[in-house]
Amino acid sequence: AKARGRDGYCFFSQAISDQLHRHQKVVTLIRQGLERDWFQLYYQPQVDLRSGRIRSCEALLRCFPAEGGAVSPAEFIPVAEKSGLIREIGQWVLQQACQQLAQWQTTPLAGLRVDINVSANQLIKQRFDDQVLEVTRQFGIPLKQLGLELTEHEMMSSQDAEMAQLHRLYNAGGHIAIDDFGSGYSSLVYLRRLPLCTLKIDRLFLQNALGNDADMAILEAIIQVGHRLGLTVLVEGVETAEQDRLVRDLGCDAAQGFYYALPMPADELVAFLATTTGA
Ligand code: C2E
Ligand code: CA
Ligand code: CA
Ligand code: CA
């Protein structure tokens, strides 16, 4: 029993050491990525279910190291958040999205909204609102064309100073969405506290709803509450025709998922929108 306990200990410490090593590797990768321009924004269309049109897309960050071996944001974003690098990344994303929007102003994509993901850390101890107002002004982008997606579980603990920044952006015409709704310890109360335009329902809800009556009931209820609060309701992660039918039947306003389009580089998005009923 003693020997086993020892093995267990060794295994445990090895696992922690592997984890630390990986964390450090990803930190280095992010630093290099920022210096050497390895980051790129991909864009995933969001479909307006009534008109079939694409009026907005979500900007999703990609990292392509020169030596190959792309890293998923599902891995590097949490590392960036822990290490504080998320602010630099966030600033890069903000600049990049605005630069792209500026380039599109004279094309058929003018008017398309680009939603960027914002980590709650970006709002803490710095003036994110000033940054957004400054960068959009620099590039001549109307604030309403740069959507901001905030994750629900992160905003639950947010302080007045962070809330005030969001209210300022909202009052200036900004478009704010709550992301992954229903994933964490959801509280409908936060829907009232945050200055929101769009409610993005987490894809797990959609996945579970088709096989489970209780999940279906909750999905329906969330959509209803969203509508009662005057929000645009978007469901994430639509992958099949059956799911597409369901979100339409439930009266969702918009949807996003592999069924309609994958996240893609800017030039592919231009081509994609040219062949569909685009923006
Ligand atoms: P998210 O904000 O919830 O983004 C949606 C994720 O779902 C994306 O993963 C997207 O590629 C994926 N997705 C879209 N449609 C489908 C579908 O039909 N089925 C499935 N299974 N997945 C779908 P991705 O690009 O790997 O990003 C993962 C997460 O990383 C994002 O989740 C977001 O939390 C974070 N992230 C990505 N880019 C940024 C960024 O620029 N800033 C920050 N702070 N976070 C980011
Ligand atoms: Ca998002
Ligand atoms: Ca999401
Ligand atoms: Ca997410």
mmCIF file of C-alpha atoms and ligand atoms in Angstrom:
data_model
loop_
_atom_site.group_PDB
_atom_site.id
_atom_site.type_symbol
_atom_site.label_atom_id
_atom_site.label_comp_id
_atom_site.label_asym_id
_atom_site.label_seq_id
_atom_site.Cartn_x
_atom_site.Cartn_y
_atom_site.Cartn_z
ATOM 1 C CA ALA A 1 0.000 0.000 0.000
ATOM 2 C CA LYS A 2 2.922 2.227 0.842
ATOM 3 C CA ALA A 3 4.571 1.597 -2.505
ATOM 4 C CA ARG A 4 1.364 2.333 -4.315
ATOM 5 C CA GLY A 5 0.972 5.571 -2.424
ATOM 6 C CA ARG A 6 4.428 6.503 -3.550
ATOM 7 C CA ASP A 7 3.698 5.644 -7.128
ATOM 8 C CA GLY A 8 0.539 7.664 -6.905
ATOM 9 C CA TYR A 9 2.515 10.607 -5.616
ATOM 10 C CA CYS A 10 5.118 10.309 -8.332
ATOM 11 C CA PHE A 11 2.460 10.064 -10.997
ATOM 12 C CA PHE A 12 0.684 13.083 -9.581
ATOM 13 C CA SER A 13 3.758 15.282 -9.447
ATOM 14 C CA GLN A 14 4.718 14.179 -12.947
ATOM 15 C CA ALA A 15 1.290 15.236 -14.184
ATOM 16 C CA ILE A 16 1.645 18.654 -12.555
ATOM 17 C CA SER A 17 5.115 19.095 -13.952
ATOM 18 C CA ASP A 18 3.864 18.191 -17.463
ATOM 19 C CA GLN A 19 1.091 20.686 -17.071
ATOM 20 C CA LEU A 20 3.422 23.470 -15.940
ATOM 21 C CA HIS A 21 5.749 22.662 -18.780
ATOM 22 C CA ARG A 22 2.931 22.878 -21.293
ATOM 23 C CA HIS A 23 1.694 26.146 -19.746
ATOM 24 C CA GLN A 24 5.173 27.641 -20.086
ATOM 25 C CA LYS A 25 5.436 26.410 -23.651
ATOM 26 C CA VAL A 26 2.154 28.043 -24.596
ATOM 27 C CA VAL A 27 3.150 31.307 -22.867
ATOM 28 C CA THR A 28 6.322 31.364 -24.975
ATOM 29 C CA LEU A 29 4.312 30.559 -28.058
ATOM 30 C CA ILE A 30 1.924 33.456 -27.431
ATOM 31 C CA ARG A 31 4.807 35.887 -26.873
ATOM 32 C CA GLN A 32 6.507 34.752 -30.063
ATOM 33 C CA GLY A 33 3.206 34.767 -31.894
ATOM 34 C CA LEU A 34 2.622 38.403 -31.009
ATOM 35 C CA GLU A 35 6.154 39.361 -32.044
ATOM 36 C CA ARG A 36 6.300 37.306 -35.213
ATOM 37 C CA ASP A 37 2.778 37.855 -36.440
ATOM 38 C CA TRP A 38 1.510 34.276 -36.105
ATOM 39 C CA PHE A 39 -1.987 35.297 -35.124
ATOM 40 C CA GLN A 40 -4.828 35.524 -37.577
ATOM 41 C CA LEU A 41 -8.536 36.232 -37.290
ATOM 42 C CA TYR A 42 -10.981 33.779 -38.809
ATOM 43 C CA TYR A 43 -14.584 34.785 -39.367
ATOM 44 C CA GLN A 44 -17.670 32.654 -38.881
ATOM 45 C CA PRO A 45 -20.943 33.886 -40.427
ATOM 46 C CA GLN A 46 -24.038 34.329 -38.281
ATOM 47 C CA VAL A 47 -27.267 33.685 -40.164
ATOM 48 C CA ASP A 48 -30.386 35.791 -39.740
ATOM 49 C CA LEU A 49 -32.969 32.994 -39.769
ATOM 50 C CA ARG A 50 -35.845 35.069 -41.126
ATOM 51 C CA SER A 51 -34.127 36.666 -44.094
ATOM 52 C CA GLY A 52 -31.430 34.030 -44.560
ATOM 53 C CA ARG A 53 -28.936 36.872 -44.736
ATOM 54 C CA ILE A 54 -25.591 37.177 -43.066
ATOM 55 C CA ARG A 55 -25.380 40.504 -41.299
ATOM 56 C CA SER A 56 -22.635 39.653 -38.856
ATOM 57 C CA CYS A 57 -19.831 37.245 -38.172
ATOM 58 C CA GLU A 58 -17.778 36.228 -35.173
ATOM 59 C CA ALA A 59 -14.025 36.822 -35.196
ATOM 60 C CA LEU A 60 -12.175 33.785 -33.867
ATOM 61 C CA LEU A 61 -8.480 33.898 -33.139
ATOM 62 C CA ARG A 62 -6.047 31.421 -34.671
ATOM 63 C CA CYS A 63 -2.351 30.901 -34.020
ATOM 64 C CA PHE A 64 -0.148 29.427 -36.751
ATOM 65 C CA PRO A 65 3.451 29.085 -35.534
ATOM 66 C CA ALA A 66 6.033 29.293 -38.337
ATOM 67 C CA GLU A 67 7.305 25.810 -37.525
ATOM 68 C CA GLY A 68 3.790 24.403 -37.884
ATOM 69 C CA GLY A 69 1.518 22.874 -35.284
ATOM 70 C CA ALA A 70 -1.396 25.264 -34.921
ATOM 71 C CA VAL A 71 -2.651 25.680 -31.366
ATOM 72 C CA SER A 72 -6.337 25.919 -30.563
ATOM 73 C CA PRO A 73 -7.702 29.029 -28.836
ATOM 74 C CA ALA A 74 -9.414 26.617 -26.457
ATOM 75 C CA GLU A 75 -5.876 25.998 -25.179
ATOM 76 C CA PHE A 76 -4.057 29.311 -25.596
ATOM 77 C CA ILE A 77 -6.828 31.681 -24.479
ATOM 78 C CA PRO A 78 -7.024 30.200 -20.958
ATOM 79 C CA VAL A 79 -3.206 30.358 -20.753
ATOM 80 C CA ALA A 80 -3.293 33.963 -21.947
ATOM 81 C CA GLU A 81 -5.860 34.759 -19.273
ATOM 82 C CA LYS A 82 -3.779 33.224 -16.495
ATOM 83 C CA SER A 83 -0.554 34.876 -17.608
ATOM 84 C CA GLY A 84 -1.977 38.335 -18.256
ATOM 85 C CA LEU A 85 -1.115 38.149 -21.964
ATOM 86 C CA ILE A 86 -4.822 38.313 -22.785
ATOM 87 C CA ARG A 87 -4.689 42.118 -22.695
ATOM 88 C CA GLU A 88 -2.083 42.240 -25.406
ATOM 89 C CA ILE A 89 -3.956 39.621 -27.421
ATOM 90 C CA GLY A 90 -7.215 41.472 -26.891
ATOM 91 C CA GLN A 91 -5.677 44.699 -28.104
ATOM 92 C CA TRP A 92 -4.344 42.926 -31.187
ATOM 93 C CA VAL A 93 -7.777 41.426 -31.931
ATOM 94 C CA LEU A 94 -9.456 44.813 -31.532
ATOM 95 C CA GLN A 95 -6.984 46.486 -33.919
ATOM 96 C CA GLN A 96 -7.104 43.661 -36.423
ATOM 97 C CA ALA A 97 -10.909 43.498 -36.531
ATOM 98 C CA CYS A 98 -11.163 47.265 -37.029
ATOM 99 C CA GLN A 99 -8.512 47.224 -39.725
ATOM 100 C CA GLN A 100 -10.449 44.491 -41.520
ATOM 101 C CA LEU A 101 -13.723 46.373 -41.177
ATOM 102 C CA ALA A 102 -12.052 49.487 -42.585
ATOM 103 C CA GLN A 103 -10.848 47.487 -45.606
ATOM 104 C CA TRP A 104 -14.373 46.224 -46.208
ATOM 105 C CA GLN A 105 -15.990 49.677 -46.048
ATOM 106 C CA THR A 106 -15.696 50.141 -49.807
ATOM 107 C CA THR A 107 -16.751 46.584 -50.738
ATOM 108 C CA PRO A 108 -20.075 44.698 -50.706
ATOM 109 C CA LEU A 109 -19.200 43.725 -47.126
ATOM 110 C CA ALA A 110 -19.594 47.306 -45.892
ATOM 111 C CA GLY A 111 -22.095 47.255 -43.037
ATOM 112 C CA LEU A 112 -21.211 43.741 -41.904
ATOM 113 C CA ARG A 113 -20.811 43.555 -38.124
ATOM 114 C CA VAL A 114 -17.793 41.766 -36.713
ATOM 115 C CA ASP A 115 -18.148 40.430 -33.176
ATOM 116 C CA ILE A 116 -14.938 40.043 -31.200
ATOM 117 C CA ASN A 117 -14.558 37.949 -28.065
ATOM 118 C CA VAL A 118 -13.673 39.968 -25.020
ATOM 119 C CA SER A 119 -12.247 38.454 -21.890
ATOM 120 C CA ALA A 120 -13.449 39.932 -18.606
ATOM 121 C CA ASN A 121 -9.775 40.474 -17.729
ATOM 122 C CA GLN A 122 -9.611 43.093 -20.446
ATOM 123 C CA LEU A 123 -12.081 45.205 -18.483
ATOM 124 C CA ILE A 124 -10.205 44.988 -15.217
ATOM 125 C CA LYS A 125 -7.694 47.644 -14.205
ATOM 126 C CA GLN A 126 -7.684 49.250 -17.621
ATOM 127 C CA ARG A 127 -10.048 51.360 -19.659
ATOM 128 C CA PHE A 128 -11.307 48.946 -22.257
ATOM 129 C CA ASP A 129 -14.076 51.390 -23.183
ATOM 130 C CA ASP A 130 -11.494 54.066 -24.043
ATOM 131 C CA GLN A 131 -9.558 51.555 -26.135
ATOM 132 C CA VAL A 132 -12.610 50.527 -28.130
ATOM 133 C CA LEU A 133 -13.739 54.114 -28.709
ATOM 134 C CA GLU A 134 -10.217 55.126 -29.687
ATOM 135 C CA VAL A 135 -9.515 52.273 -32.109
ATOM 136 C CA THR A 136 -12.921 52.431 -33.836
ATOM 137 C CA ARG A 137 -12.482 56.189 -34.229
ATOM 138 C CA GLN A 138 -8.954 55.720 -35.630
ATOM 139 C CA PHE A 139 -10.219 53.339 -38.298
ATOM 140 C CA GLY A 140 -13.465 55.234 -38.902
ATOM 141 C CA ILE A 141 -15.657 52.291 -37.875
ATOM 142 C CA PRO A 142 -19.157 52.930 -36.504
ATOM 143 C CA LEU A 143 -19.265 51.464 -33.006
ATOM 144 C CA LYS A 144 -22.297 49.346 -33.854
ATOM 145 C CA GLN A 145 -20.247 47.439 -36.433
ATOM 146 C CA LEU A 146 -17.838 46.136 -33.819
ATOM 147 C CA GLY A 147 -19.799 43.724 -31.642
ATOM 148 C CA LEU A 148 -18.444 42.595 -28.285
ATOM 149 C CA GLU A 149 -19.019 39.084 -26.943
ATOM 150 C CA LEU A 150 -18.666 38.612 -23.217
ATOM 151 C CA THR A 151 -18.857 35.254 -21.533
ATOM 152 C CA GLU A 152 -21.556 34.869 -18.988
ATOM 153 C CA HIS A 153 -19.684 33.100 -16.210
ATOM 154 C CA GLU A 154 -16.941 35.704 -16.335
ATOM 155 C CA MET A 155 -19.284 38.627 -16.034
ATOM 156 C CA MET A 156 -21.099 37.248 -13.014
ATOM 157 C CA SER A 157 -18.435 38.494 -10.647
ATOM 158 C CA SER A 158 -17.863 41.781 -12.422
ATOM 159 C CA GLN A 159 -17.622 44.989 -10.472
ATOM 160 C CA ASP A 160 -19.307 48.329 -10.977
ATOM 161 C CA ALA A 161 -16.259 49.789 -12.738
ATOM 162 C CA GLU A 162 -16.399 47.055 -15.384
ATOM 163 C CA MET A 163 -20.150 47.345 -15.742
ATOM 164 C CA ALA A 164 -19.829 51.110 -16.191
ATOM 165 C CA GLN A 165 -17.499 50.585 -19.157
ATOM 166 C CA LEU A 166 -20.028 48.302 -20.824
ATOM 167 C CA HIS A 167 -22.851 50.754 -20.202
ATOM 168 C CA ARG A 168 -20.796 53.538 -21.709
ATOM 169 C CA LEU A 169 -20.115 51.509 -24.864
ATOM 170 C CA TYR A 170 -23.746 50.404 -25.070
ATOM 171 C CA ASN A 171 -24.991 53.970 -24.692
ATOM 172 C CA ALA A 172 -22.608 55.069 -27.441
ATOM 173 C CA GLY A 173 -24.325 52.572 -29.788
ATOM 174 C CA GLY A 174 -22.156 49.526 -29.171
ATOM 175 C CA HIS A 175 -23.480 46.005 -29.727
ATOM 176 C CA ILE A 176 -22.949 43.712 -26.761
ATOM 177 C CA ALA A 177 -23.690 40.001 -26.679
ATOM 178 C CA ILE A 178 -23.584 37.544 -23.834
ATOM 179 C CA ASP A 179 -21.776 34.410 -24.963
ATOM 180 C CA ASP A 180 -22.145 30.752 -23.962
ATOM 181 C CA PHE A 181 -25.371 31.492 -22.154
ATOM 182 C CA GLY A 182 -26.558 28.482 -20.205
ATOM 183 C CA SER A 183 -23.116 26.953 -19.824
ATOM 184 C CA GLY A 184 -21.934 28.105 -16.412
ATOM 185 C CA TYR A 185 -23.953 28.797 -13.339
ATOM 186 C CA SER A 186 -26.439 30.816 -15.266
ATOM 187 C CA SER A 187 -28.512 33.383 -13.625
ATOM 188 C CA LEU A 188 -31.248 35.134 -15.483
ATOM 189 C CA VAL A 189 -30.642 38.111 -13.194
ATOM 190 C CA TYR A 190 -27.479 38.926 -15.162
ATOM 191 C CA LEU A 191 -29.512 39.404 -18.272
ATOM 192 C CA ARG A 192 -31.026 42.422 -16.571
ATOM 193 C CA ARG A 193 -27.807 43.755 -15.119
ATOM 194 C CA LEU A 194 -25.833 43.753 -18.361
ATOM 195 C CA PRO A 195 -26.504 46.200 -21.208
ATOM 196 C CA LEU A 196 -27.186 43.594 -23.890
ATOM 197 C CA CYS A 197 -28.347 43.351 -27.481
ATOM 198 C CA THR A 198 -27.852 39.647 -28.157
ATOM 199 C CA LEU A 199 -28.123 36.436 -26.192
ATOM 200 C CA LYS A 200 -25.953 33.616 -27.546
ATOM 201 C CA ILE A 201 -27.117 30.260 -26.277
ATOM 202 C CA ASP A 202 -24.387 27.707 -25.676
ATOM 203 C CA ARG A 203 -24.246 24.863 -28.155
ATOM 204 C CA LEU A 204 -24.469 22.197 -25.474
ATOM 205 C CA PHE A 205 -28.090 23.203 -24.940
ATOM 206 C CA LEU A 206 -28.928 22.608 -28.549
ATOM 207 C CA GLN A 207 -27.101 19.275 -28.559
ATOM 208 C CA ASN A 208 -28.952 18.037 -25.513
ATOM 209 C CA ALA A 209 -32.378 19.419 -26.400
ATOM 210 C CA LEU A 210 -33.075 17.016 -29.252
ATOM 211 C CA GLY A 211 -32.782 13.990 -27.014
ATOM 212 C CA ASN A 212 -34.081 15.302 -23.753
ATOM 213 C CA ASP A 213 -37.460 16.851 -22.931
ATOM 214 C CA ALA A 214 -36.202 18.720 -19.892
ATOM 215 C CA ASP A 215 -33.352 20.315 -21.845
ATOM 216 C CA MET A 216 -35.816 21.193 -24.592
ATOM 217 C CA ALA A 217 -38.042 22.919 -22.050
ATOM 218 C CA ILE A 218 -35.121 24.928 -20.702
ATOM 219 C CA LEU A 219 -33.978 25.902 -24.197
ATOM 220 C CA GLU A 220 -37.507 27.103 -25.015
ATOM 221 C CA ALA A 221 -37.678 29.052 -21.775
ATOM 222 C CA ILE A 222 -34.340 30.789 -22.340
ATOM 223 C CA ILE A 223 -35.417 31.833 -25.834
ATOM 224 C CA GLN A 224 -38.665 33.197 -24.440
ATOM 225 C CA VAL A 225 -36.979 35.163 -21.680
ATOM 226 C CA GLY A 226 -34.488 36.563 -24.185
ATOM 227 C CA HIS A 227 -37.317 37.756 -26.376
ATOM 228 C CA ARG A 228 -39.272 39.199 -23.458
ATOM 229 C CA LEU A 229 -36.189 41.223 -22.584
ATOM 230 C CA GLY A 230 -36.033 42.504 -26.147
ATOM 231 C CA LEU A 231 -32.847 40.666 -27.051
ATOM 232 C CA THR A 232 -31.825 39.040 -30.294
ATOM 233 C CA VAL A 233 -31.546 35.329 -29.592
ATOM 234 C CA LEU A 234 -28.818 33.405 -31.403
ATOM 235 C CA VAL A 235 -28.146 29.704 -30.993
ATOM 236 C CA GLU A 236 -24.577 28.497 -31.396
ATOM 237 C CA GLY A 237 -23.286 25.228 -32.741
ATOM 238 C CA VAL A 238 -25.919 24.304 -35.328
ATOM 239 C CA GLU A 239 -24.392 21.295 -37.073
ATOM 240 C CA THR A 240 -27.308 19.460 -38.698
ATOM 241 C CA ALA A 241 -30.442 20.128 -40.737
ATOM 242 C CA GLU A 242 -32.475 18.804 -37.832
ATOM 243 C CA GLN A 243 -30.936 21.339 -35.469
ATOM 244 C CA ASP A 244 -31.478 24.099 -38.021
ATOM 245 C CA ARG A 245 -35.159 23.152 -38.203
ATOM 246 C CA LEU A 246 -35.423 23.105 -34.424
ATOM 247 C CA VAL A 247 -33.945 26.570 -33.904
ATOM 248 C CA ARG A 248 -36.316 27.945 -36.553
ATOM 249 C CA ASP A 249 -39.311 26.208 -34.960
ATOM 250 C CA LEU A 250 -38.349 27.639 -31.588
ATOM 251 C CA GLY A 251 -38.370 31.153 -33.023
ATOM 252 C CA CYS A 252 -34.675 31.948 -32.696
ATOM 253 C CA ASP A 253 -33.591 35.051 -34.541
ATOM 254 C CA ALA A 254 -30.163 33.930 -35.625
ATOM 255 C CA ALA A 255 -27.891 30.920 -35.688
ATOM 256 C CA GLN A 256 -24.254 30.059 -36.126
ATOM 257 C CA GLY A 257 -22.566 26.739 -36.701
ATOM 258 C CA PHE A 258 -20.769 24.341 -39.000
ATOM 259 C CA TYR A 259 -24.078 23.603 -40.765
ATOM 260 C CA TYR A 260 -24.006 27.101 -42.305
ATOM 261 C CA ALA A 261 -20.298 27.833 -42.434
ATOM 262 C CA LEU A 262 -16.996 27.129 -40.726
ATOM 263 C CA PRO A 263 -14.814 29.922 -39.375
ATOM 264 C CA MET A 264 -12.672 31.078 -42.330
ATOM 265 C CA PRO A 265 -9.996 33.593 -43.309
ATOM 266 C CA ALA A 266 -11.130 37.036 -44.482
ATOM 267 C CA ASP A 267 -10.624 36.385 -48.214
ATOM 268 C CA GLU A 268 -12.669 33.190 -48.049
ATOM 269 C CA LEU A 269 -15.436 35.054 -46.248
ATOM 270 C CA VAL A 270 -15.566 37.574 -49.079
ATOM 271 C CA ALA A 271 -15.908 34.729 -51.598
ATOM 272 C CA PHE A 272 -18.446 32.927 -49.413
ATOM 273 C CA LEU A 273 -20.665 35.973 -49.077
ATOM 274 C CA ALA A 274 -20.466 36.629 -52.811
ATOM 275 C CA THR A 275 -21.997 33.220 -53.520
ATOM 276 C CA THR A 276 -24.695 33.316 -50.839
ATOM 277 C CA THR A 277 -27.344 35.858 -49.956
ATOM 278 C CA GLY A 278 -24.646 37.856 -48.266
ATOM 279 C CA ALA A 279 -24.528 40.995 -46.188
HETATM 280 P P1 C2E B 1 -16.640 30.731 -28.418
HETATM 281 O O1 C2E B 1 -16.545 32.205 -28.260
HETATM 282 O O2 C2E B 1 -17.820 30.061 -27.807
HETATM 283 O O3 C2E B 1 -16.561 30.469 -29.985
HETATM 284 C C1 C2E B 1 -17.299 29.476 -30.635
HETATM 285 C C2 C2E B 1 -16.469 28.233 -30.837
HETATM 286 O O4 C2E B 1 -17.293 27.209 -31.356
HETATM 287 C C3 C2E B 1 -15.342 28.429 -31.839
HETATM 288 O O5 C2E B 1 -14.267 27.619 -31.415
HETATM 289 C C4 C2E B 1 -15.970 27.883 -33.127
HETATM 290 O O6 C2E B 1 -15.022 27.466 -34.061
HETATM 291 C C5 C2E B 1 -16.776 26.743 -32.581
HETATM 292 N N1 C2E B 1 -17.912 26.381 -33.416
HETATM 293 C C6 C2E B 1 -18.594 27.143 -34.290
HETATM 294 N N2 C2E B 1 -19.610 26.443 -34.855
HETATM 295 C C7 C2E B 1 -19.573 25.207 -34.303
HETATM 296 C C8 C2E B 1 -20.372 24.015 -34.468
HETATM 297 O O7 C2E B 1 -21.317 23.963 -35.241
HETATM 298 N N3 C2E B 1 -20.020 22.932 -33.720
HETATM 299 C C9 C2E B 1 -18.968 22.957 -32.862
HETATM 300 N N4 C2E B 1 -18.683 21.852 -32.194
HETATM 301 N N5 C2E B 1 -18.201 24.072 -32.675
HETATM 302 C C10 C2E B 1 -18.509 25.175 -33.380
HETATM 303 P P2 C2E B 1 -12.769 28.130 -31.429
HETATM 304 O O8 C2E B 1 -12.553 29.028 -32.603
HETATM 305 O O9 C2E B 1 -11.883 26.966 -31.246
HETATM 306 O O10 C2E B 1 -12.683 29.053 -30.138
HETATM 307 C C11 C2E B 1 -12.800 28.488 -28.863
HETATM 308 C C12 C2E B 1 -12.968 29.548 -27.828
HETATM 309 O O11 C2E B 1 -11.772 30.336 -27.693
HETATM 310 C C13 C2E B 1 -14.063 30.563 -28.135
HETATM 311 O O12 C2E B 1 -15.320 30.020 -27.817
HETATM 312 C C14 C2E B 1 -13.657 31.704 -27.245
HETATM 313 O O13 C2E B 1 -14.080 31.494 -25.927
HETATM 314 C C15 C2E B 1 -12.154 31.632 -27.294
HETATM 315 N N6 C2E B 1 -11.653 32.624 -28.289
HETATM 316 C C16 C2E B 1 -11.491 32.506 -29.619
HETATM 317 N N7 C2E B 1 -11.017 33.641 -30.149
HETATM 318 C C17 C2E B 1 -10.893 34.513 -29.120
HETATM 319 C C18 C2E B 1 -10.451 35.886 -29.009
HETATM 320 O O14 C2E B 1 -10.094 36.568 -29.992
HETATM 321 N N8 C2E B 1 -10.463 36.438 -27.748
HETATM 322 C C19 C2E B 1 -10.863 35.740 -26.642
HETATM 323 N N9 C2E B 1 -10.841 36.364 -25.439
HETATM 324 N N10 C2E B 1 -11.292 34.475 -26.721
HETATM 325 C C20 C2E B 1 -11.311 33.863 -27.938
HETATM 326 CA CA CA B 2 -17.828 33.876 -28.751
HETATM 327 CA CA CA B 3 -19.879 30.822 -27.560
HETATM 328 CA CA CA B 4 -16.793 29.506 -25.193
#
